[in-house]
Amino acid sequence: MTTNEVELAAIKQIVATVEHAQNNELVDEFVGLFREDAIWTTGHGKRLFGRDTIAAFTRQVLPGAMSDTTVTFEVEHVLFLRPDVAAVKVRQVSRTGDEGYVGTPMYVLTKEEGAWKITAAQNTVVVDEG
């Protein structure tokens, strides 16, 4: 594998871990993906600064949130801004029963001590895919 293929595989694994953590309501697994000084804006517009704040918010909302819901994440595009910084566009599909919505998270990942971490994230609901 080329260096780029290795990095893409590692980035896809981060996104797969987000999916796994959310579907299984694993707060620590989810929070562990973030850099200590990360920023995150949720799909509902809540702005969170720092891993501790992200953890506190996630501990409030994630347990029980997925009881009737499933979510999938698919990496749509990766733009390497530098070899250790990537902008990652994700397609998120959340389903509760017969209803669902599509989200379009953007993750900025940085490579920290050999591992990719979420440094900034913004989640937005897709209004119209057509």
mmCIF file of N, CA and C in Angstrom:
data_model
loop_
_atom_site.group_PDB
_atom_site.id
_atom_site.type_symbol
_atom_site.label_atom_id
_atom_site.label_comp_id
_atom_site.label_asym_id
_atom_site.label_seq_id
_atom_site.Cartn_x
_atom_site.Cartn_y
_atom_site.Cartn_z
ATOM 1 N N MET A 1 0.835 -1.191 0.000
ATOM 2 C CA MET A 1 0.000 0.000 0.000
ATOM 3 C C MET A 1 0.877 1.251 0.000
ATOM 4 N N THR A 2 0.438 2.263 -0.707
ATOM 5 C CA THR A 2 1.153 3.530 -0.683
ATOM 6 C C THR A 2 0.852 4.250 0.628
ATOM 7 N N THR A 3 1.642 5.262 0.916
ATOM 8 C CA THR A 3 1.417 6.057 2.131
ATOM 9 C C THR A 3 0.013 6.640 2.132
ATOM 10 N N ASN A 4 -0.417 7.153 0.993
ATOM 11 C CA ASN A 4 -1.742 7.753 0.897
ATOM 12 C C ASN A 4 -2.837 6.710 1.173
ATOM 13 N N GLU A 5 -2.684 5.512 0.652
ATOM 14 C CA GLU A 5 -3.673 4.450 0.891
ATOM 15 C C GLU A 5 -3.717 4.062 2.359
ATOM 16 N N VAL A 6 -2.567 4.028 3.008
ATOM 17 C CA VAL A 6 -2.507 3.712 4.438
ATOM 18 C C VAL A 6 -3.232 4.789 5.244
ATOM 19 N N GLU A 7 -2.981 6.053 4.897
ATOM 20 C CA GLU A 7 -3.628 7.156 5.617
ATOM 21 C C GLU A 7 -5.138 7.157 5.380
ATOM 22 N N LEU A 8 -5.555 6.905 4.139
ATOM 23 C CA LEU A 8 -6.998 6.829 3.846
ATOM 24 C C LEU A 8 -7.661 5.707 4.630
ATOM 25 N N ALA A 9 -7.000 4.568 4.721
ATOM 26 C CA ALA A 9 -7.554 3.451 5.492
ATOM 27 C C ALA A 9 -7.685 3.831 6.965
ATOM 28 N N ALA A 10 -6.690 4.511 7.503
ATOM 29 C CA ALA A 10 -6.743 4.936 8.908
ATOM 30 C C ALA A 10 -7.859 5.947 9.133
ATOM 31 N N ILE A 11 -8.043 6.854 8.193
ATOM 32 C CA ILE A 11 -9.117 7.851 8.302
ATOM 33 C C ILE A 11 -10.479 7.175 8.217
ATOM 34 N N LYS A 12 -10.626 6.226 7.308
ATOM 35 C CA LYS A 12 -11.895 5.482 7.212
ATOM 36 C C LYS A 12 -12.170 4.723 8.503
ATOM 37 N N GLN A 13 -11.128 4.254 9.166
ATOM 38 C CA GLN A 13 -11.309 3.550 10.442
ATOM 39 C C GLN A 13 -11.803 4.503 11.520
ATOM 40 N N ILE A 14 -11.336 5.744 11.529
ATOM 41 C CA ILE A 14 -11.838 6.742 12.484
ATOM 42 C C ILE A 14 -13.344 6.919 12.291
ATOM 43 N N VAL A 15 -13.771 7.074 11.038
ATOM 44 C CA VAL A 15 -15.192 7.270 10.738
ATOM 45 C C VAL A 15 -15.992 6.022 11.120
ATOM 46 N N ALA A 16 -15.438 4.849 10.862
ATOM 47 C CA ALA A 16 -16.106 3.601 11.262
ATOM 48 C C ALA A 16 -16.223 3.509 12.779
ATOM 49 N N THR A 17 -15.243 4.008 13.481
ATOM 50 C CA THR A 17 -15.291 4.000 14.951
ATOM 51 C C THR A 17 -16.351 4.969 15.463
ATOM 52 N N VAL A 18 -16.511 6.118 14.811
ATOM 53 C CA VAL A 18 -17.596 7.036 15.170
ATOM 54 C C VAL A 18 -18.927 6.299 15.033
ATOM 55 N N GLU A 19 -19.128 5.620 13.908
ATOM 56 C CA GLU A 19 -20.371 4.863 13.683
ATOM 57 C C GLU A 19 -20.578 3.812 14.764
ATOM 58 N N HIS A 20 -19.547 3.033 15.042
ATOM 59 C CA HIS A 20 -19.638 1.967 16.052
ATOM 60 C C HIS A 20 -19.966 2.541 17.430
ATOM 61 N N ALA A 21 -19.260 3.600 17.799
ATOM 62 C CA ALA A 21 -19.469 4.196 19.121
ATOM 63 C C ALA A 21 -20.876 4.750 19.263
ATOM 64 N N GLN A 22 -21.379 5.397 18.228
ATOM 65 C CA GLN A 22 -22.726 5.958 18.322
ATOM 66 C C GLN A 22 -23.779 4.862 18.353
ATOM 67 N N ASN A 23 -23.691 3.895 17.463
ATOM 68 C CA ASN A 23 -24.697 2.837 17.429
ATOM 69 C C ASN A 23 -24.726 2.007 18.704
ATOM 70 N N ASN A 24 -23.584 1.894 19.362
ATOM 71 C CA ASN A 24 -23.499 1.097 20.585
ATOM 72 C C ASN A 24 -23.446 1.947 21.847
ATOM 73 N N GLU A 25 -23.640 3.261 21.667
ATOM 74 C CA GLU A 25 -23.691 4.216 22.785
ATOM 75 C C GLU A 25 -22.451 4.129 23.676
ATOM 76 N N LEU A 26 -21.291 4.085 23.036
ATOM 77 C CA LEU A 26 -20.019 3.956 23.743
ATOM 78 C C LEU A 26 -19.367 5.338 23.866
ATOM 79 N N VAL A 27 -19.698 5.994 24.944
ATOM 80 C CA VAL A 27 -19.270 7.378 25.152
ATOM 81 C C VAL A 27 -17.752 7.497 25.138
ATOM 82 N N ASP A 28 -17.060 6.671 25.894
ATOM 83 C CA ASP A 28 -15.605 6.792 25.992
ATOM 84 C C ASP A 28 -14.919 6.516 24.657
ATOM 85 N N GLU A 29 -15.433 5.545 23.902
ATOM 86 C CA GLU A 29 -14.864 5.260 22.586
ATOM 87 C C GLU A 29 -15.017 6.471 21.669
ATOM 88 N N PHE A 30 -16.197 7.096 21.699
ATOM 89 C CA PHE A 30 -16.455 8.276 20.880
ATOM 90 C C PHE A 30 -15.558 9.434 21.291
ATOM 91 N N VAL A 31 -15.539 9.741 22.562
ATOM 92 C CA VAL A 31 -14.781 10.887 23.065
ATOM 93 C C VAL A 31 -13.282 10.683 22.845
ATOM 94 N N GLY A 32 -12.817 9.457 22.898
ATOM 95 C CA GLY A 32 -11.408 9.159 22.694
ATOM 96 C C GLY A 32 -10.900 9.490 21.297
ATOM 97 N N LEU A 33 -11.802 9.728 20.360
ATOM 98 C CA LEU A 33 -11.415 10.066 18.993
ATOM 99 C C LEU A 33 -10.999 11.536 18.850
ATOM 100 N N PHE A 34 -11.333 12.359 19.839
ATOM 101 C CA PHE A 34 -11.113 13.801 19.755
ATOM 102 C C PHE A 34 -9.788 14.213 20.386
ATOM 103 N N ARG A 35 -9.179 15.214 19.797
ATOM 104 C CA ARG A 35 -8.035 15.869 20.399
ATOM 105 C C ARG A 35 -8.493 16.597 21.655
ATOM 106 N N GLU A 36 -7.599 16.830 22.586
ATOM 107 C CA GLU A 36 -7.966 17.469 23.853
ATOM 108 C C GLU A 36 -8.586 18.845 23.654
ATOM 109 N N ASP A 37 -8.124 19.594 22.664
ATOM 110 C CA ASP A 37 -8.618 20.950 22.439
ATOM 111 C C ASP A 37 -9.588 21.033 21.255
ATOM 112 N N ALA A 38 -10.210 19.930 20.921
ATOM 113 C CA ALA A 38 -11.103 19.858 19.758
ATOM 114 C C ALA A 38 -12.306 20.791 19.889
ATOM 115 N N ILE A 39 -12.847 21.154 18.722
ATOM 116 C CA ILE A 39 -14.107 21.895 18.690
ATOM 117 C C ILE A 39 -15.102 21.089 17.877
ATOM 118 N N TRP A 40 -16.377 21.164 18.267
ATOM 119 C CA TRP A 40 -17.407 20.391 17.591
ATOM 120 C C TRP A 40 -18.705 21.183 17.627
ATOM 121 N N THR A 41 -19.343 21.267 16.485
ATOM 122 C CA THR A 41 -20.688 21.819 16.414
ATOM 123 C C THR A 41 -21.612 20.668 16.045
ATOM 124 N N THR A 42 -22.583 20.395 16.905
ATOM 125 C CA THR A 42 -23.489 19.262 16.695
ATOM 126 C C THR A 42 -24.463 19.556 15.551
ATOM 127 N N GLY A 43 -25.186 18.543 15.140
ATOM 128 C CA GLY A 43 -26.186 18.690 14.096
ATOM 129 C C GLY A 43 -27.313 19.635 14.470
ATOM 130 N N HIS A 44 -27.455 19.909 15.758
ATOM 131 C CA HIS A 44 -28.482 20.838 16.227
ATOM 132 C C HIS A 44 -27.904 22.204 16.572
ATOM 133 N N GLY A 45 -26.634 22.429 16.212
ATOM 134 C CA GLY A 45 -26.034 23.744 16.373
ATOM 135 C C GLY A 45 -25.380 24.027 17.713
ATOM 136 N N LYS A 46 -25.254 23.022 18.563
ATOM 137 C CA LYS A 46 -24.589 23.234 19.854
ATOM 138 C C LYS A 46 -23.085 23.280 19.625
ATOM 139 N N ARG A 47 -22.450 24.334 20.105
ATOM 140 C CA ARG A 47 -21.012 24.510 19.941
ATOM 141 C C ARG A 47 -20.298 24.033 21.195
ATOM 142 N N LEU A 48 -19.353 23.132 20.988
ATOM 143 C CA LEU A 48 -18.625 22.525 22.099
ATOM 144 C C LEU A 48 -17.129 22.758 21.907
ATOM 145 N N PHE A 49 -16.460 23.180 22.968
ATOM 146 C CA PHE A 49 -15.043 23.505 22.913
ATOM 147 C C PHE A 49 -14.275 22.649 23.911
ATOM 148 N N GLY A 50 -13.392 21.795 23.428
ATOM 149 C CA GLY A 50 -12.559 20.949 24.275
ATOM 150 C C GLY A 50 -13.172 19.576 24.512
ATOM 151 N N ARG A 51 -12.288 18.589 24.620
ATOM 152 C CA ARG A 51 -12.730 17.204 24.801
ATOM 153 C C ARG A 51 -13.553 17.020 26.074
ATOM 154 N N ASP A 52 -13.211 17.739 27.144
ATOM 155 C CA ASP A 52 -13.990 17.599 28.387
ATOM 156 C C ASP A 52 -15.438 18.053 28.188
ATOM 157 N N THR A 53 -15.637 19.142 27.469
ATOM 158 C CA THR A 53 -16.994 19.631 27.187
ATOM 159 C C THR A 53 -17.716 18.671 26.246
ATOM 160 N N ILE A 54 -17.007 18.158 25.248
ATOM 161 C CA ILE A 54 -17.583 17.175 24.330
ATOM 162 C C ILE A 54 -17.991 15.924 25.112
ATOM 163 N N ALA A 55 -17.143 15.503 26.030
ATOM 164 C CA ALA A 55 -17.443 14.318 26.845
ATOM 165 C C ALA A 55 -18.675 14.548 27.716
ATOM 166 N N ALA A 56 -18.761 15.691 28.375
ATOM 167 C CA ALA A 56 -19.911 15.980 29.241
ATOM 168 C C ALA A 56 -21.201 15.983 28.430
ATOM 169 N N PHE A 57 -21.179 16.623 27.269
ATOM 170 C CA PHE A 57 -22.358 16.658 26.406
ATOM 171 C C PHE A 57 -22.730 15.244 25.946
ATOM 172 N N THR A 58 -21.739 14.489 25.508
ATOM 173 C CA THR A 58 -21.988 13.140 24.987
ATOM 174 C C THR A 58 -22.540 12.229 26.081
ATOM 175 N N ARG A 59 -22.051 12.372 27.300
ATOM 176 C CA ARG A 59 -22.560 11.554 28.411
ATOM 177 C C ARG A 59 -24.024 11.860 28.712
ATOM 178 N N GLN A 60 -24.462 13.073 28.391
ATOM 179 C CA GLN A 60 -25.865 13.448 28.607
ATOM 180 C C GLN A 60 -26.771 12.935 27.498
ATOM 181 N N VAL A 61 -26.304 12.973 26.256
ATOM 182 C CA VAL A 61 -27.210 12.718 25.133
ATOM 183 C C VAL A 61 -27.094 11.331 24.510
ATOM 184 N N LEU A 62 -25.938 10.688 24.588
ATOM 185 C CA LEU A 62 -25.779 9.425 23.867
ATOM 186 C C LEU A 62 -26.457 8.238 24.537
ATOM 187 N N PRO A 63 -26.286 8.031 25.831
ATOM 188 C CA PRO A 63 -26.954 6.864 26.438
ATOM 189 C C PRO A 63 -28.474 6.930 26.250
ATOM 190 N N GLY A 64 -29.012 5.919 25.611
ATOM 191 C CA GLY A 64 -30.448 5.846 25.352
ATOM 192 C C GLY A 64 -30.869 6.452 24.032
ATOM 193 N N ALA A 65 -30.001 7.247 23.424
ATOM 194 C CA ALA A 65 -30.368 7.939 22.184
ATOM 195 C C ALA A 65 -30.512 6.996 20.998
ATOM 196 N N MET A 66 -29.854 5.864 21.048
ATOM 197 C CA MET A 66 -29.834 4.977 19.892
ATOM 198 C C MET A 66 -30.743 3.758 20.078
ATOM 199 N N SER A 67 -31.602 3.780 21.079
ATOM 200 C CA SER A 67 -32.432 2.605 21.368
ATOM 201 C C SER A 67 -33.293 2.190 20.180
ATOM 202 N N ASP A 68 -33.822 3.136 19.418
ATOM 203 C CA ASP A 68 -34.640 2.822 18.248
ATOM 204 C C ASP A 68 -34.038 3.373 16.961
ATOM 205 N N THR A 69 -32.772 3.787 17.027
ATOM 206 C CA THR A 69 -32.147 4.468 15.903
ATOM 207 C C THR A 69 -30.872 3.744 15.492
ATOM 208 N N THR A 70 -30.587 3.778 14.202
ATOM 209 C CA THR A 70 -29.298 3.323 13.700
ATOM 210 C C THR A 70 -28.723 4.432 12.834
ATOM 211 N N VAL A 71 -27.423 4.454 12.757
ATOM 212 C CA VAL A 71 -26.753 5.466 11.951
ATOM 213 C C VAL A 71 -25.618 4.805 11.181
ATOM 214 N N THR A 72 -25.446 5.234 9.941
ATOM 215 C CA THR A 72 -24.307 4.787 9.150
ATOM 216 C C THR A 72 -23.513 6.002 8.706
ATOM 217 N N PHE A 73 -22.224 5.816 8.562
ATOM 218 C CA PHE A 73 -21.323 6.871 8.120
ATOM 219 C C PHE A 73 -20.512 6.340 6.946
ATOM 220 N N GLU A 74 -20.403 7.150 5.912
ATOM 221 C CA GLU A 74 -19.612 6.780 4.743
ATOM 222 C C GLU A 74 -18.710 7.952 4.383
ATOM 223 N N VAL A 75 -17.429 7.673 4.252
ATOM 224 C CA VAL A 75 -16.496 8.705 3.828
ATOM 225 C C VAL A 75 -16.783 9.008 2.362
ATOM 226 N N GLU A 76 -17.107 10.278 2.070
ATOM 227 C CA GLU A 76 -17.378 10.696 0.695
ATOM 228 C C GLU A 76 -16.154 11.302 0.025
ATOM 229 N N HIS A 77 -15.365 12.035 0.798
ATOM 230 C CA HIS A 77 -14.232 12.726 0.196
ATOM 231 C C HIS A 77 -13.210 13.055 1.277
ATOM 232 N N VAL A 78 -11.949 12.899 0.941
ATOM 233 C CA VAL A 78 -10.862 13.292 1.833
ATOM 234 C C VAL A 78 -9.955 14.251 1.078
ATOM 235 N N LEU A 79 -9.688 15.386 1.694
ATOM 236 C CA LEU A 79 -8.779 16.376 1.142
ATOM 237 C C LEU A 79 -7.624 16.525 2.124
ATOM 238 N N PHE A 80 -6.433 16.114 1.700
ATOM 239 C CA PHE A 80 -5.267 16.286 2.552
ATOM 240 C C PHE A 80 -4.785 17.722 2.404
ATOM 241 N N LEU A 81 -4.914 18.494 3.481
ATOM 242 C CA LEU A 81 -4.451 19.870 3.498
ATOM 243 C C LEU A 81 -2.933 19.909 3.671
ATOM 244 N N ARG A 82 -2.445 18.958 4.410
ATOM 245 C CA ARG A 82 -1.024 18.659 4.603
ATOM 246 C C ARG A 82 -0.970 17.159 4.863
ATOM 247 N N PRO A 83 0.195 16.546 4.871
ATOM 248 C CA PRO A 83 0.239 15.097 5.140
ATOM 249 C C PRO A 83 -0.347 14.708 6.496
ATOM 250 N N ASP A 84 -0.371 15.663 7.444
ATOM 251 C CA ASP A 84 -0.878 15.368 8.783
ATOM 252 C C ASP A 84 -2.184 16.091 9.112
ATOM 253 N N VAL A 85 -2.845 16.656 8.103
ATOM 254 C CA VAL A 85 -4.120 17.356 8.293
ATOM 255 C C VAL A 85 -5.039 16.981 7.134
ATOM 256 N N ALA A 86 -6.238 16.517 7.476
ATOM 257 C CA ALA A 86 -7.186 16.120 6.436
ATOM 258 C C ALA A 86 -8.572 16.668 6.741
ATOM 259 N N ALA A 87 -9.230 17.152 5.689
ATOM 260 C CA ALA A 87 -10.639 17.532 5.768
ATOM 261 C C ALA A 87 -11.417 16.346 5.217
ATOM 262 N N VAL A 88 -12.356 15.840 6.008
ATOM 263 C CA VAL A 88 -13.068 14.616 5.654
ATOM 264 C C VAL A 88 -14.562 14.894 5.592
ATOM 265 N N LYS A 89 -15.141 14.691 4.428
ATOM 266 C CA LYS A 89 -16.580 14.873 4.240
ATOM 267 C C LYS A 89 -17.237 13.504 4.364
ATOM 268 N N VAL A 90 -18.272 13.433 5.181
ATOM 269 C CA VAL A 90 -18.930 12.173 5.516
ATOM 270 C C VAL A 90 -20.412 12.259 5.173
ATOM 271 N N ARG A 91 -20.964 11.160 4.720
ATOM 272 C CA ARG A 91 -22.419 11.046 4.522
ATOM 273 C C ARG A 91 -22.957 10.215 5.683
ATOM 274 N N GLN A 92 -23.844 10.811 6.447
ATOM 275 C CA GLN A 92 -24.428 10.174 7.628
ATOM 276 C C GLN A 92 -25.911 9.924 7.352
ATOM 277 N N VAL A 93 -26.349 8.690 7.551
ATOM 278 C CA VAL A 93 -27.767 8.363 7.405
ATOM 279 C C VAL A 93 -28.254 7.832 8.749
ATOM 280 N N SER A 94 -29.216 8.539 9.341
ATOM 281 C CA SER A 94 -29.816 8.129 10.613
ATOM 282 C C SER A 94 -31.229 7.653 10.345
ATOM 283 N N ARG A 95 -31.573 6.524 10.942
ATOM 284 C CA ARG A 95 -32.909 5.951 10.753
ATOM 285 C C ARG A 95 -33.527 5.582 12.096
ATOM 286 N N THR A 96 -34.793 5.969 12.226
ATOM 287 C CA THR A 96 -35.618 5.559 13.356
ATOM 288 C C THR A 96 -36.890 4.997 12.744
ATOM 289 N N GLY A 97 -37.052 3.681 12.809
ATOM 290 C CA GLY A 97 -38.199 3.053 12.156
ATOM 291 C C GLY A 97 -38.145 3.303 10.662
ATOM 292 N N ASP A 98 -39.241 3.800 10.103
ATOM 293 C CA ASP A 98 -39.315 4.087 8.673
ATOM 294 C C ASP A 98 -38.835 5.493 8.321
ATOM 295 N N GLU A 99 -38.502 6.283 9.314
ATOM 296 C CA GLU A 99 -38.106 7.666 9.074
ATOM 297 C C GLU A 99 -36.595 7.802 9.198
ATOM 298 N N GLY A 100 -36.071 8.790 8.514
ATOM 299 C CA GLY A 100 -34.637 9.015 8.598
ATOM 300 C C GLY A 100 -34.263 10.370 8.059
ATOM 301 N N TYR A 101 -33.006 10.681 8.201
ATOM 302 C CA TYR A 101 -32.478 11.916 7.647
ATOM 303 C C TYR A 101 -31.023 11.687 7.258
ATOM 304 N N VAL A 102 -30.554 12.553 6.387
ATOM 305 C CA VAL A 102 -29.176 12.492 5.934
ATOM 306 C C VAL A 102 -28.436 13.697 6.506
ATOM 307 N N GLY A 103 -27.288 13.428 7.080
ATOM 308 C CA GLY A 103 -26.422 14.481 7.582
ATOM 309 C C GLY A 103 -25.131 14.508 6.778
ATOM 310 N N THR A 104 -24.412 15.597 6.887
ATOM 311 C CA THR A 104 -23.166 15.742 6.142
ATOM 312 C C THR A 104 -22.066 16.315 7.040
ATOM 313 N N PRO A 105 -21.566 15.486 7.954
ATOM 314 C CA PRO A 105 -20.495 15.965 8.824
ATOM 315 C C PRO A 105 -19.221 16.304 8.040
ATOM 316 N N MET A 106 -18.486 17.260 8.562
ATOM 317 C CA MET A 106 -17.147 17.592 8.081
ATOM 318 C C MET A 106 -16.215 17.452 9.272
ATOM 319 N N TYR A 107 -15.240 16.589 9.139
ATOM 320 C CA TYR A 107 -14.243 16.413 10.190
ATOM 321 C C TYR A 107 -12.916 16.969 9.701
ATOM 322 N N VAL A 108 -12.251 17.713 10.545
ATOM 323 C CA VAL A 108 -10.868 18.073 10.301
ATOM 324 C C VAL A 108 -10.057 17.178 11.230
ATOM 325 N N LEU A 109 -9.241 16.325 10.631
ATOM 326 C CA LEU A 109 -8.430 15.386 11.389
ATOM 327 C C LEU A 109 -6.977 15.837 11.345
ATOM 328 N N THR A 110 -6.306 15.659 12.475
ATOM 329 C CA THR A 110 -4.872 15.912 12.520
ATOM 330 C C THR A 110 -4.189 14.655 13.045
ATOM 331 N N LYS A 111 -3.015 14.424 12.526
ATOM 332 C CA LYS A 111 -2.250 13.255 12.969
ATOM 333 C C LYS A 111 -1.411 13.664 14.162
ATOM 334 N N GLU A 112 -1.685 13.025 15.286
ATOM 335 C CA GLU A 112 -1.044 13.342 16.559
ATOM 336 C C GLU A 112 -0.295 12.107 17.039
ATOM 337 N N GLU A 113 1.019 12.214 17.115
ATOM 338 C CA GLU A 113 1.851 11.098 17.592
ATOM 339 C C GLU A 113 1.516 9.806 16.855
ATOM 340 N N GLY A 114 1.339 9.914 15.547
ATOM 341 C CA GLY A 114 1.116 8.739 14.703
ATOM 342 C C GLY A 114 -0.325 8.290 14.567
ATOM 343 N N ALA A 115 -1.261 8.955 15.245
ATOM 344 C CA ALA A 115 -2.669 8.555 15.183
ATOM 345 C C ALA A 115 -3.536 9.747 14.778
ATOM 346 N N TRP A 116 -4.533 9.486 13.953
ATOM 347 C CA TRP A 116 -5.464 10.533 13.534
ATOM 348 C C TRP A 116 -6.448 10.837 14.659
ATOM 349 N N LYS A 117 -6.699 12.122 14.891
ATOM 350 C CA LYS A 117 -7.652 12.582 15.902
ATOM 351 C C LYS A 117 -8.591 13.601 15.274
ATOM 352 N N ILE A 118 -9.822 13.638 15.753
ATOM 353 C CA ILE A 118 -10.761 14.667 15.322
ATOM 354 C C ILE A 118 -10.376 15.957 16.038
ATOM 355 N N THR A 119 -10.071 16.974 15.251
ATOM 356 C CA THR A 119 -9.664 18.264 15.805
ATOM 357 C C THR A 119 -10.815 19.257 15.740
ATOM 358 N N ALA A 120 -11.596 19.178 14.667
ATOM 359 C CA ALA A 120 -12.765 20.036 14.518
ATOM 360 C C ALA A 120 -13.818 19.246 13.753
ATOM 361 N N ALA A 121 -15.072 19.456 14.127
ATOM 362 C CA ALA A 121 -16.162 18.758 13.448
ATOM 363 C C ALA A 121 -17.392 19.644 13.416
ATOM 364 N N GLN A 122 -18.095 19.561 12.320
ATOM 365 C CA GLN A 122 -19.347 20.301 12.128
ATOM 366 C C GLN A 122 -20.326 19.327 11.489
ATOM 367 N N ASN A 123 -21.488 19.171 12.077
ATOM 368 C CA ASN A 123 -22.495 18.296 11.503
ATOM 369 C C ASN A 123 -23.666 19.149 11.030
ATOM 370 N N THR A 124 -24.138 18.860 9.829
ATOM 371 C CA THR A 124 -25.215 19.615 9.230
ATOM 372 C C THR A 124 -26.201 18.640 8.599
ATOM 373 N N VAL A 125 -27.484 18.893 8.754
ATOM 374 C CA VAL A 125 -28.509 18.077 8.116
ATOM 375 C C VAL A 125 -28.598 18.491 6.646
ATOM 376 N N VAL A 126 -28.730 17.508 5.767
ATOM 377 C CA VAL A 126 -28.903 17.788 4.348
ATOM 378 C C VAL A 126 -30.371 18.097 4.124
ATOM 379 N N VAL A 127 -30.670 19.250 3.572
ATOM 380 C CA VAL A 127 -32.045 19.675 3.344
ATOM 381 C C VAL A 127 -32.600 19.023 2.098
ATOM 382 N N ASP A 128 -31.811 18.993 1.017
ATOM 383 C CA ASP A 128 -32.292 18.435 -0.242
ATOM 384 C C ASP A 128 -31.100 17.872 -1.001
ATOM 385 N N GLU A 129 -31.107 16.544 -1.190
ATOM 386 C CA GLU A 129 -30.023 15.929 -1.921
ATOM 387 C C GLU A 129 -30.201 16.055 -3.424
ATOM 388 N N GLY A 130 -31.399 16.424 -3.901
ATOM 389 C CA GLY A 130 -31.678 16.516 -5.338
ATOM 390 C C GLY A 130 -31.094 17.741 -5.895
#
